Amino acid sequence: MKNTESTAWRFFASVKLALFTLLILATTSIIGTLIPQGKPPEFYIEAFGPRTAMIFQMLDVPNMYSSWWFIALLLLFSNNLIVCTIDRLPNVWQMVVLNNLDTDPERLEKMPHRQVLHARGDTAALAEIAGGLMAKNGWKPQSENNPAGSLLFSQKNAWSRLGVYAVHLSILIIFVGAIIGLALGFKAFVMIPEGEATDTVYESGSSKPIPLGFTVHCDEFNVSYYDNGSPKEYLSVLTVKDPPSNKTFTRTIVVNDPLNFKGITFYQSSYEPMRGFHISITNKADNTRQNFRIPFGEKIPWPGTGIEFGVINQQTRSRMGDVAKIKVWFSDGQGEPSIFWLDNNATETITSPAGSYEFKARQVYATGLQVAKDPGVWTVYAGCTLMLIGLYVAFFLSHRRVWVYISKEENTDRCRILICGTSNKNKIAFEKEFAALVECLTHDSTFQNA
Amino acid sequence: MNSSQLLGITTFAYLLSAILYIAIFVFRANRLGLFATLTTVGAFLVNTVGIGLRWQESYQAGIGYAPLSNMYESLVFFAWAIAIFYLGLEWKYKNRILGAFSMPFAYLSMAYASFSSQFGKEIKPLVPALQSNWLIAHVITCFVGYAAFAVACGLGFMYLLKDRKTKQASGSLIASLPELKVIDDIIHKTLVFGFLWLTAGIITGAVWANSAWGTYWSWDPKETWSLITWFVYAATLHARFTRGWGGRRIAWLSIIGFFSVIFTYYGVNFLLSGLHSYGGG
Ligand code: HEM
C-alpha cells in the first residue's frame, strides 16, 4: 500500500493539515462573534457602509456559520479525520490483536523495562511457577513452550489504543447527527392565545407554515413573579389532540421542561398579552356563575339576567401591553351602573339594590412556543458520550505489556529469566508496576537476581 | 457570620497564600512551606463553607438555587476550583514553588469577584431559563476545566522564566524551579485534564440549551468562543503528541489558550452580546 499512496492521500492524512484546519476554524469563527449574525441587509449597510456590506454579502458573512466556505472548512476537517483514520487504524488494530507470544526474543532484549533473573530447573516447570506468580500480581499470562525456551505474556488495556479513534469517530457522529437534524428536522415558532388551538407552526426565519398533524390547544398561560418583580416562572397548560391515534392529553410546560409528542418538542419561549379578558361573574344570591372571554371596550350581556358589563379603560405596565389595572363598567339594570378600577387577576365585590356579585377579571395571554423537530439530537448525544469516554480512555488508560522469557543458559544448569515490558503511555506509573512484578518474582526463592 | 464575610476572608486568605508561596520562591523561605500549605487549605475550607452558606442563604431568602448562576458566583467557584486543583498538584509533586504560579490566579479571581463594580453580588432570584440542573453541571465542568487551564498558564510562565534564565546563567533563584522536563510534563498533564473537563463543559452546555430552547448549538458568541478555545487546546495537544512539540512552544500555547479562556468567560460577557448576557447583571 505504502508505495501506491498518492500525494493527495498523504496530504489529507497529515496531522499538519489538521493543525492548520483547527487554527483556521478557530480564527474564522471569531468573525461571527464580532459581526452580528442573521440581521437584514440594511443593518450591515448602516453599520459598515455599502462597500463593506457588499463584500459581506458576497462572503455570506451575515450567516457565516452556514456559508459555503465555512461548510467547506468543516468538510475538509472531516475528510482529514476520515483519511487519517483509514491511514492509521489498520496498524493500531494490528497492535490490539497482535499475538505477542510471537515476539522475537531479540526484541525482548531491547524493551524499555528489563530485568534478568536466574533459576535452576527446566524451562517448562519454571514457566509454571512464574506464571502463577504473575497471575497473583495481576498479570494473568498466556504461555508458549519451545525447545529453546518458554515465553509468558500478559497485557492490560490493549483496546485502549482505540480510544483516540473513538474520539475522532465521535466528532463524525456528531456531524452526522447535525446533518440529520438539518435535513429532517425543523425549528419553528407559534403563538397560541389562551383558549385557542393550532395545527400549524411557522418555520423560524422563513415563516413557512408547517402542519403538525395534530392540534395543540393552549388552556392557560401564566407568569409568576418574585417579590422583587422579576419573572419566576412562565407556564403553559397545553392540551394535545391527535384524532388519528385517538389520543388527548394535557400537560404543563415551563422553561427547561418542554413537551414532546411524536418527535416534535414544544418549548416555553415567550408570551404576548392580548387585548381581551377572561371574566368570571358570580351572583352571590344563588351562587350562579358564568365565565366570559371578552374583547376590550365592548358592552357584553349575560343573557337572561339583565347584567351587562365591559372593560372601558386599562393601564399597562410594560410596552408589551401587560395590563396592570382595568376600569370596569357593570350594570344589572337596577340603579346606577358601577364603574371601578380593578387589578389584573383580582376580584371585586359589587353591590347593587338587587343583590351582590363577585367580579373577577384576568387579561388574556398568548403563549409563545419554540417548536423543534430534531431527529438527529440522539445521534449527537451518542457522539458526545462516545467523545467523553474516548477522551478518558485516550488520556488516562495505557496499553501495558509484560513478557517473561525463560531460556536454558549455555554451559550451565541454570535458566536465564528475562522479565521485560513496555507501556504506550504514562511510563512513570508503569515503571512502578513493573518493579512490583519483578519484586513479586524475586520474592519467591526459586528466582534469584542475576 | 454570613457568606459574604466568609468570602471576604477567603479573598485575603488566598492573597496571603499567594504571597507565602511567592516568598518561598523568591526568598527561598522554605521554612514557610507548611504554613503556606495550611493557609491554602484553610482558605479553601473557608471558601467551601462560604459557597455552602450562600447556598443555604438563598433557600432562606425563598429562592433556593446552587450558587453558580452569575458572574460573581462563578468567579468564587473558579477560585475554589483553582485552589483544590493546585492542592492536588502540590500533594502529587511535593513541590510548593508551583504555588507561586498558581495561587495568584485564585486570589485574582476572588479579588475581582469582591472588588469589581461591574456586576451585582447579592443573591438574586433566577430567571426561568437558568432554573436547570444542567446549568449546574455546565458551570461546574467548565470551571474545573478553566481552573486547570489557569494553572497551566501559570506553569507556562514558569517554564519560560526558567528557560530564559537557564540560558543566561544559572541564577540561584531559578535553580529552585523544577527541571524544565518536569514542568513540561506537568503542563501537559494539566492541559489534558482541562481539555477533558472543557469538553464536558461544552457538552453539558449544549444539553442545557437543548432542554431550554430546542437547539443544542446556535453559534451564539459564548458558544462559539468556547469552541474556539477547544480548538486551540485540541491543536496544542495534537502538536504535542503527533508532532513532538514541547517545551517553549507548548508553554506559549498554554498561555495563549488561557487568553482564549479569559475572553470566552469575560470578554464575551462584557465586550460582546449574546444569550449568556446574564453575567453582566
Ligand atoms: C478537534 C477535534 C479533535 C479532537 C478532540 C481530537 C482528539 C484526539 C485525542 C484525544 C488524541 C489522543 C491523544 C493521546 O494519545 O493522548 C488524538 C490523537 C490523534 N489525532 Fe486527533 N483529535 C481531533 C482532530 C484530529 C484531526 C482532524 C486529525 C486529522 C489528521 C487528528 C489526528 C490525530 C492523530 C494522528 C493522533 C495520534 C494518534 C496516535 O497516537 O496513534 N485529530 N486526537
PDB file of C-alpha atoms in Angstrom, chain A residues 127-377:
ATOM      1  CA  ALA A 127       7.319 -21.190  33.464  1.00  0.00           C
ATOM      2  CA  GLU A 128       4.601 -22.832  35.520  1.00  0.00           C
ATOM      3  CA  ILE A 129       5.840 -21.205  38.718  1.00  0.00           C
ATOM      4  CA  ALA A 130       6.480 -17.828  37.097  1.00  0.00           C
ATOM      5  CA  GLY A 131       3.033 -17.891  35.522  1.00  0.00           C
ATOM      6  CA  GLY A 132       1.440 -18.485  38.899  1.00  0.00           C
ATOM      7  CA  LEU A 133       3.320 -15.567  40.398  1.00  0.00           C
ATOM      8  CA  MET A 134       2.409 -13.278  37.501  1.00  0.00           C
ATOM      9  CA  ALA A 135      -1.256 -14.147  37.896  1.00  0.00           C
ATOM     10  CA  LYS A 136      -1.004 -13.422  41.617  1.00  0.00           C
ATOM     11  CA  ASN A 137       0.404  -9.994  40.713  1.00  0.00           C
ATOM     12  CA  GLY A 138      -2.478  -9.197  38.398  1.00  0.00           C
ATOM     13  CA  TRP A 139      -0.849 -10.270  35.138  1.00  0.00           C
ATOM     14  CA  LYS A 140      -2.663 -13.404  34.043  1.00  0.00           C
ATOM     15  CA  PRO A 141      -0.347 -14.859  31.402  1.00  0.00           C
ATOM     16  CA  GLN A 142      -0.615 -16.801  28.178  1.00  0.00           C
ATOM     17  CA  SER A 143       2.332 -19.060  27.568  1.00  0.00           C
ATOM     18  CA  GLU A 144       4.176 -20.978  24.932  1.00  0.00           C
ATOM     19  CA  ASN A 145       6.837 -23.631  25.461  1.00  0.00           C
ATOM     20  CA  ASN A 146       9.511 -24.217  22.843  1.00  0.00           C
ATOM     21  CA  PRO A 147      12.625 -26.329  22.980  1.00  0.00           C
ATOM     22  CA  ALA A 148      14.581 -23.071  23.061  1.00  0.00           C
ATOM     23  CA  GLY A 149      12.662 -21.652  25.975  1.00  0.00           C
ATOM     24  CA  SER A 150       9.321 -20.721  27.465  1.00  0.00           C
ATOM     25  CA  LEU A 151       7.613 -17.411  26.882  1.00  0.00           C
ATOM     26  CA  LEU A 152       4.930 -15.960  29.118  1.00  0.00           C
ATOM     27  CA  PHE A 153       2.982 -12.887  28.105  1.00  0.00           C
ATOM     28  CA  SER A 154       0.352 -10.719  29.692  1.00  0.00           C
ATOM     29  CA  GLN A 155      -1.187  -7.386  28.806  1.00  0.00           C
ATOM     30  CA  LYS A 156      -3.640  -4.823  30.085  1.00  0.00           C
ATOM     31  CA  ASN A 157      -5.945  -2.476  28.178  1.00  0.00           C
ATOM     32  CA  ALA A 158      -4.810  -3.345  24.665  1.00  0.00           C
ATOM     33  CA  TRP A 159      -8.117  -1.946  23.446  1.00  0.00           C
ATOM     34  CA  SER A 160      -7.293   1.455  24.981  1.00  0.00           C
ATOM     35  CA  ARG A 161      -5.281   2.146  21.837  1.00  0.00           C
ATOM     36  CA  LEU A 162      -8.629   2.572  20.127  1.00  0.00           C
ATOM     37  CA  GLY A 163      -9.606   5.459  22.450  1.00  0.00           C
ATOM     38  CA  VAL A 164      -8.195   8.071  20.081  1.00  0.00           C
ATOM     39  CA  TYR A 165     -10.240   6.641  17.267  1.00  0.00           C
ATOM     40  CA  ALA A 166     -13.367   6.651  19.400  1.00  0.00           C
ATOM     41  CA  VAL A 167     -12.809  10.389  19.907  1.00  0.00           C
ATOM     42  CA  HIS A 168     -12.247  11.011  16.205  1.00  0.00           C
ATOM     43  CA  LEU A 169     -15.239   8.864  15.280  1.00  0.00           C
ATOM     44  CA  SER A 170     -17.378  10.718  17.816  1.00  0.00           C
ATOM     45  CA  ILE A 171     -16.727  14.004  16.006  1.00  0.00           C
ATOM     46  CA  LEU A 172     -18.006  12.463  12.795  1.00  0.00           C
ATOM     47  CA  ILE A 173     -21.041  11.022  14.604  1.00  0.00           C
ATOM     48  CA  ILE A 174     -21.860  14.483  15.941  1.00  0.00           C
ATOM     49  CA  PHE A 175     -21.611  15.892  12.406  1.00  0.00           C
ATOM     50  CA  VAL A 176     -23.924  13.146  11.139  1.00  0.00           C
ATOM     51  CA  GLY A 177     -26.410  13.959  13.905  1.00  0.00           C
ATOM     52  CA  ALA A 178     -26.287  17.635  12.979  1.00  0.00           C
ATOM     53  CA  ILE A 179     -26.892  16.823   9.322  1.00  0.00           C
ATOM     54  CA  ILE A 180     -29.843  14.542  10.182  1.00  0.00           C
ATOM     55  CA  GLY A 181     -31.320  17.410  12.188  1.00  0.00           C
ATOM     56  CA  LEU A 182     -30.842  19.885   9.335  1.00  0.00           C
ATOM     57  CA  ALA A 183     -32.230  17.530   6.702  1.00  0.00           C
ATOM     58  CA  LEU A 184     -35.188  16.003   8.525  1.00  0.00           C
ATOM     59  CA  GLY A 185     -35.979  18.445  11.296  1.00  0.00           C
ATOM     60  CA  PHE A 186     -37.148  21.999  11.639  1.00  0.00           C
ATOM     61  CA  LYS A 187     -37.092  24.940  14.012  1.00  0.00           C
ATOM     62  CA  ALA A 188     -40.326  26.813  14.223  1.00  0.00           C
ATOM     63  CA  PHE A 189     -42.388  29.122  16.314  1.00  0.00           C
ATOM     64  CA  VAL A 190     -46.044  29.616  17.185  1.00  0.00           C
ATOM     65  CA  MET A 191     -48.141  31.944  19.310  1.00  0.00           C
ATOM     66  CA  ILE A 192     -51.324  30.398  20.733  1.00  0.00           C
ATOM     67  CA  PRO A 193     -53.759  32.653  22.588  1.00  0.00           C
ATOM     68  CA  GLU A 194     -55.342  31.113  25.666  1.00  0.00           C
ATOM     69  CA  GLY A 195     -58.431  29.186  24.728  1.00  0.00           C
ATOM     70  CA  GLU A 196     -57.301  28.662  21.154  1.00  0.00           C
ATOM     71  CA  ALA A 197     -55.595  25.850  19.289  1.00  0.00           C
ATOM     72  CA  THR A 198     -53.246  25.434  16.360  1.00  0.00           C
ATOM     73  CA  ASP A 199     -52.358  22.650  13.983  1.00  0.00           C
ATOM     74  CA  THR A 200     -49.669  24.658  12.203  1.00  0.00           C
ATOM     75  CA  VAL A 201     -46.380  26.204  13.271  1.00  0.00           C
ATOM     76  CA  TYR A 202     -44.142  28.650  11.408  1.00  0.00           C
ATOM     77  CA  GLU A 203     -40.554  27.991  10.442  1.00  0.00           C
ATOM     78  CA  SER A 204     -38.011  30.326  12.048  1.00  0.00           C
ATOM     79  CA  GLY A 205     -36.615  32.794   9.580  1.00  0.00           C
ATOM     80  CA  SER A 206     -38.815  31.955   6.585  1.00  0.00           C
ATOM     81  CA  SER A 207     -42.160  31.805   8.487  1.00  0.00           C
ATOM     82  CA  LYS A 208     -43.165  28.970   6.181  1.00  0.00           C
ATOM     83  CA  PRO A 209     -46.197  27.157   7.650  1.00  0.00           C
ATOM     84  CA  ILE A 210     -45.515  23.613   8.807  1.00  0.00           C
ATOM     85  CA  PRO A 211     -48.530  21.358   9.527  1.00  0.00           C
ATOM     86  CA  LEU A 212     -48.188  19.389  12.757  1.00  0.00           C
ATOM     87  CA  GLY A 213     -50.639  16.577  12.016  1.00  0.00           C
ATOM     88  CA  PHE A 214     -52.257  17.130  15.416  1.00  0.00           C
ATOM     89  CA  THR A 215     -53.555  20.114  17.340  1.00  0.00           C
ATOM     90  CA  VAL A 216     -52.166  21.901  20.354  1.00  0.00           C
ATOM     91  CA  HIS A 217     -54.600  23.813  22.495  1.00  0.00           C
ATOM     92  CA  CYS A 218     -53.438  26.432  24.979  1.00  0.00           C
ATOM     93  CA  ASP A 219     -55.665  26.040  28.038  1.00  0.00           C
ATOM     94  CA  GLU A 220     -53.852  28.594  30.127  1.00  0.00           C
ATOM     95  CA  PHE A 221     -50.743  30.726  30.289  1.00  0.00           C
ATOM     96  CA  ASN A 222     -49.336  32.150  33.477  1.00  0.00           C
ATOM     97  CA  VAL A 223     -46.384  34.276  34.567  1.00  0.00           C
ATOM     98  CA  SER A 224     -45.493  34.329  38.214  1.00  0.00           C
ATOM     99  CA  TYR A 225     -43.180  36.912  39.721  1.00  0.00           C
ATOM    100  CA  TYR A 226     -40.712  37.053  42.587  1.00  0.00           C
ATOM    101  CA  ASP A 227     -41.231  39.673  45.282  1.00  0.00           C
ATOM    102  CA  ASN A 228     -38.757  41.955  43.524  1.00  0.00           C
ATOM    103  CA  GLY A 229     -40.842  41.878  40.373  1.00  0.00           C
ATOM    104  CA  SER A 230     -38.598  39.719  38.196  1.00  0.00           C
ATOM    105  CA  PRO A 231     -40.265  36.783  36.474  1.00  0.00           C
ATOM    106  CA  LYS A 232     -40.142  33.489  38.350  1.00  0.00           C
ATOM    107  CA  GLU A 233     -41.917  31.117  36.044  1.00  0.00           C
ATOM    108  CA  TYR A 234     -43.565  31.074  32.647  1.00  0.00           C
ATOM    109  CA  LEU A 235     -46.074  28.276  32.497  1.00  0.00           C
ATOM    110  CA  SER A 236     -48.444  26.992  29.831  1.00  0.00           C
ATOM    111  CA  VAL A 237     -51.059  24.310  30.137  1.00  0.00           C
ATOM    112  CA  LEU A 238     -51.312  22.611  26.762  1.00  0.00           C
ATOM    113  CA  THR A 239     -53.751  20.008  25.526  1.00  0.00           C
ATOM    114  CA  VAL A 240     -52.699  17.860  22.597  1.00  0.00           C
ATOM    115  CA  LYS A 241     -55.380  16.264  20.440  1.00  0.00           C
ATOM    116  CA  ASP A 242     -54.389  13.666  17.910  1.00  0.00           C
ATOM    117  CA  PRO A 243     -57.514  12.288  16.191  1.00  0.00           C
ATOM    118  CA  PRO A 244     -55.701   9.564  14.166  1.00  0.00           C
ATOM    119  CA  SER A 245     -54.405   7.865  17.301  1.00  0.00           C
ATOM    120  CA  ASN A 246     -57.410   8.931  19.351  1.00  0.00           C
ATOM    121  CA  LYS A 247     -55.082  10.476  21.904  1.00  0.00           C
ATOM    122  CA  THR A 248     -55.844  13.519  24.003  1.00  0.00           C
ATOM    123  CA  PHE A 249     -53.725  14.618  26.907  1.00  0.00           C
ATOM    124  CA  THR A 250     -52.939  17.725  28.894  1.00  0.00           C
ATOM    125  CA  ARG A 251     -49.527  18.723  30.127  1.00  0.00           C
ATOM    126  CA  THR A 252     -47.995  21.733  31.838  1.00  0.00           C
ATOM    127  CA  ILE A 253     -44.750  23.068  30.427  1.00  0.00           C
ATOM    128  CA  VAL A 254     -42.280  25.593  31.818  1.00  0.00           C
ATOM    129  CA  VAL A 255     -38.928  26.867  30.567  1.00  0.00           C
ATOM    130  CA  ASN A 256     -36.432  23.971  30.717  1.00  0.00           C
ATOM    131  CA  ASP A 257     -39.233  21.408  30.783  1.00  0.00           C
ATOM    132  CA  PRO A 258     -40.735  21.048  27.306  1.00  0.00           C
ATOM    133  CA  LEU A 259     -43.485  18.845  25.909  1.00  0.00           C
ATOM    134  CA  ASN A 260     -42.656  16.187  23.358  1.00  0.00           C
ATOM    135  CA  PHE A 261     -45.153  14.477  21.117  1.00  0.00           C
ATOM    136  CA  LYS A 262     -44.422  12.427  18.006  1.00  0.00           C
ATOM    137  CA  GLY A 263     -40.852  13.722  17.857  1.00  0.00           C
ATOM    138  CA  ILE A 264     -41.917  17.355  17.954  1.00  0.00           C
ATOM    139  CA  THR A 265     -40.951  19.317  21.032  1.00  0.00           C
ATOM    140  CA  PHE A 266     -42.677  22.447  22.330  1.00  0.00           C
ATOM    141  CA  TYR A 267     -40.595  24.810  24.430  1.00  0.00           C
ATOM    142  CA  GLN A 268     -41.955  27.618  26.536  1.00  0.00           C
ATOM    143  CA  SER A 269     -40.230  30.580  24.987  1.00  0.00           C
ATOM    144  CA  SER A 270     -42.204  33.818  25.233  1.00  0.00           C
ATOM    145  CA  TYR A 271     -45.651  35.263  25.645  1.00  0.00           C
ATOM    146  CA  GLU A 272     -47.780  38.112  24.453  1.00  0.00           C
ATOM    147  CA  PRO A 273     -50.535  39.926  26.289  1.00  0.00           C
ATOM    148  CA  MET A 274     -53.712  40.124  24.188  1.00  0.00           C
ATOM    149  CA  ARG A 275     -56.376  42.818  24.086  1.00  0.00           C
ATOM    150  CA  GLY A 276     -59.014  40.752  25.801  1.00  0.00           C
ATOM    151  CA  PHE A 277     -60.074  39.474  29.196  1.00  0.00           C
ATOM    152  CA  HIS A 278     -61.335  36.409  30.959  1.00  0.00           C
ATOM    153  CA  ILE A 279     -64.234  37.491  33.137  1.00  0.00           C
ATOM    154  CA  SER A 280     -65.938  35.425  35.748  1.00  0.00           C
ATOM    155  CA  ILE A 281     -69.122  36.716  37.418  1.00  0.00           C
ATOM    156  CA  THR A 282     -70.818  35.039  40.374  1.00  0.00           C
ATOM    157  CA  ASN A 283     -74.253  36.029  41.529  1.00  0.00           C
ATOM    158  CA  LYS A 284     -73.986  35.699  45.296  1.00  0.00           C
ATOM    159  CA  ALA A 285     -77.728  35.345  45.796  1.00  0.00           C
ATOM    160  CA  ASP A 286     -77.998  31.971  44.086  1.00  0.00           C
ATOM    161  CA  ASN A 287     -74.314  31.248  43.515  1.00  0.00           C
ATOM    162  CA  THR A 288     -74.693  31.006  39.753  1.00  0.00           C
ATOM    163  CA  ARG A 289     -71.506  31.645  37.928  1.00  0.00           C
ATOM    164  CA  GLN A 290     -70.684  32.416  34.304  1.00  0.00           C
ATOM    165  CA  ASN A 291     -67.324  32.744  32.520  1.00  0.00           C
ATOM    166  CA  PHE A 292     -66.764  35.052  29.565  1.00  0.00           C
ATOM    167  CA  ARG A 293     -63.981  35.892  27.223  1.00  0.00           C
ATOM    168  CA  ILE A 294     -64.472  39.458  26.101  1.00  0.00           C
ATOM    169  CA  PRO A 295     -62.622  41.973  23.945  1.00  0.00           C
ATOM    170  CA  PHE A 296     -61.573  45.375  25.221  1.00  0.00           C
ATOM    171  CA  GLY A 297     -64.093  48.227  25.025  1.00  0.00           C
ATOM    172  CA  GLU A 298     -67.316  46.358  24.255  1.00  0.00           C
ATOM    173  CA  LYS A 299     -70.524  46.058  26.224  1.00  0.00           C
ATOM    174  CA  ILE A 300     -71.289  42.372  26.860  1.00  0.00           C
ATOM    175  CA  PRO A 301     -74.595  40.971  28.134  1.00  0.00           C
ATOM    176  CA  TRP A 302     -75.084  37.953  30.431  1.00  0.00           C
ATOM    177  CA  PRO A 303     -78.148  36.637  28.641  1.00  0.00           C
ATOM    178  CA  GLY A 304     -81.254  36.100  30.707  1.00  0.00           C
ATOM    179  CA  THR A 305     -80.076  38.126  33.694  1.00  0.00           C
ATOM    180  CA  GLY A 306     -80.155  41.734  32.624  1.00  0.00           C
ATOM    181  CA  ILE A 307     -76.486  42.055  33.525  1.00  0.00           C
ATOM    182  CA  GLU A 308     -74.236  43.987  31.183  1.00  0.00           C
ATOM    183  CA  PHE A 309     -70.573  44.791  31.615  1.00  0.00           C
ATOM    184  CA  GLY A 310     -67.405  45.785  29.806  1.00  0.00           C
ATOM    185  CA  VAL A 311     -63.803  46.895  30.203  1.00  0.00           C
ATOM    186  CA  ILE A 312     -63.685  50.558  29.315  1.00  0.00           C
ATOM    187  CA  ASN A 313     -60.109  51.507  30.154  1.00  0.00           C
ATOM    188  CA  GLN A 314     -56.794  49.896  31.077  1.00  0.00           C
ATOM    189  CA  GLN A 315     -53.357  50.716  32.440  1.00  0.00           C
ATOM    190  CA  THR A 316     -50.409  48.756  31.113  1.00  0.00           C
ATOM    191  CA  ARG A 317     -47.186  48.230  32.939  1.00  0.00           C
ATOM    192  CA  SER A 318     -44.886  47.398  30.064  1.00  0.00           C
ATOM    193  CA  ARG A 319     -44.509  48.304  26.441  1.00  0.00           C
ATOM    194  CA  MET A 320     -45.540  44.752  25.620  1.00  0.00           C
ATOM    195  CA  GLY A 321     -49.013  45.600  26.871  1.00  0.00           C
ATOM    196  CA  ASP A 322     -49.252  43.677  30.141  1.00  0.00           C
ATOM    197  CA  VAL A 323     -52.280  45.098  31.850  1.00  0.00           C
ATOM    198  CA  ALA A 324     -51.840  46.187  35.447  1.00  0.00           C
ATOM    199  CA  LYS A 325     -55.317  47.649  36.062  1.00  0.00           C
ATOM    200  CA  ILE A 326     -58.574  47.783  34.208  1.00  0.00           C
ATOM    201  CA  LYS A 327     -61.583  50.042  34.502  1.00  0.00           C
ATOM    202  CA  VAL A 328     -64.840  48.073  34.588  1.00  0.00           C
ATOM    203  CA  TRP A 329     -68.348  49.177  33.774  1.00  0.00           C
ATOM    204  CA  PHE A 330     -71.028  46.956  35.310  1.00  0.00           C
ATOM    205  CA  SER A 331     -74.807  47.129  35.486  1.00  0.00           C
ATOM    206  CA  ASP A 332     -77.536  44.660  36.403  1.00  0.00           C
ATOM    207  CA  GLY A 333     -80.235  47.033  35.201  1.00  0.00           C
ATOM    208  CA  GLN A 334     -81.084  48.217  38.730  1.00  0.00           C
ATOM    209  CA  GLY A 335     -79.859  51.610  39.939  1.00  0.00           C
ATOM    210  CA  GLU A 336     -76.703  53.295  38.767  1.00  0.00           C
ATOM    211  CA  PRO A 337     -74.064  51.217  36.915  1.00  0.00           C
ATOM    212  CA  SER A 338     -70.863  50.545  38.905  1.00  0.00           C
ATOM    213  CA  ILE A 339     -67.624  51.865  37.478  1.00  0.00           C
ATOM    214  CA  PHE A 340     -64.384  50.909  39.203  1.00  0.00           C
ATOM    215  CA  TRP A 341     -60.665  50.150  38.740  1.00  0.00           C
ATOM    216  CA  LEU A 342     -59.557  46.589  39.321  1.00  0.00           C
ATOM    217  CA  ASP A 343     -56.099  44.967  39.381  1.00  0.00           C
ATOM    218  CA  ASN A 344     -55.469  42.330  36.769  1.00  0.00           C
ATOM    219  CA  ASN A 345     -56.308  38.901  38.169  1.00  0.00           C
ATOM    220  CA  ALA A 346     -58.136  40.385  41.166  1.00  0.00           C
ATOM    221  CA  THR A 347     -61.712  40.038  42.383  1.00  0.00           C
ATOM    222  CA  GLU A 348     -64.145  42.812  43.260  1.00  0.00           C
ATOM    223  CA  THR A 349     -67.478  42.541  45.032  1.00  0.00           C
ATOM    224  CA  ILE A 350     -70.226  44.701  43.527  1.00  0.00           C
ATOM    225  CA  THR A 351     -73.394  45.556  45.393  1.00  0.00           C
ATOM    226  CA  SER A 352     -76.476  46.865  43.705  1.00  0.00           C
ATOM    227  CA  PRO A 353     -80.049  47.320  45.000  1.00  0.00           C
ATOM    228  CA  ALA A 354     -80.901  43.921  43.501  1.00  0.00           C
ATOM    229  CA  GLY A 355     -78.077  41.891  45.001  1.00  0.00           C
ATOM    230  CA  SER A 356     -74.335  41.413  45.092  1.00  0.00           C
ATOM    231  CA  TYR A 357     -71.879  39.953  42.598  1.00  0.00           C
ATOM    232  CA  GLU A 358     -68.315  38.803  42.555  1.00  0.00           C
ATOM    233  CA  PHE A 359     -66.422  40.062  39.521  1.00  0.00           C
ATOM    234  CA  LYS A 360     -63.088  38.626  38.506  1.00  0.00           C
ATOM    235  CA  ALA A 361     -61.009  39.733  35.519  1.00  0.00           C
ATOM    236  CA  ARG A 362     -57.813  38.451  34.026  1.00  0.00           C
ATOM    237  CA  GLN A 363     -56.053  39.568  30.873  1.00  0.00           C
ATOM    238  CA  VAL A 364     -55.839  37.022  28.057  1.00  0.00           C
ATOM    239  CA  TYR A 365     -52.339  35.957  27.093  1.00  0.00           C
ATOM    240  CA  ALA A 366     -50.909  34.088  24.177  1.00  0.00           C
ATOM    241  CA  THR A 367     -48.131  31.649  24.861  1.00  0.00           C
ATOM    242  CA  GLY A 368     -45.106  31.746  22.568  1.00  0.00           C
ATOM    243  CA  LEU A 369     -43.757  28.311  21.830  1.00  0.00           C
ATOM    244  CA  GLN A 370     -40.497  27.383  20.196  1.00  0.00           C
ATOM    245  CA  VAL A 371     -41.188  24.229  18.245  1.00  0.00           C
ATOM    246  CA  ALA A 372     -38.409  21.921  17.199  1.00  0.00           C
ATOM    247  CA  LYS A 373     -38.155  18.630  15.467  1.00  0.00           C
ATOM    248  CA  ASP A 374     -34.657  17.253  15.575  1.00  0.00           C
ATOM    249  CA  PRO A 375     -34.383  13.536  14.893  1.00  0.00           C
ATOM    250  CA  GLY A 376     -30.590  13.944  14.966  1.00  0.00           C
ATOM    251  CA  VAL A 377     -30.301  15.001  18.561  1.00  0.00           C
TER     252      VAL A 377
END
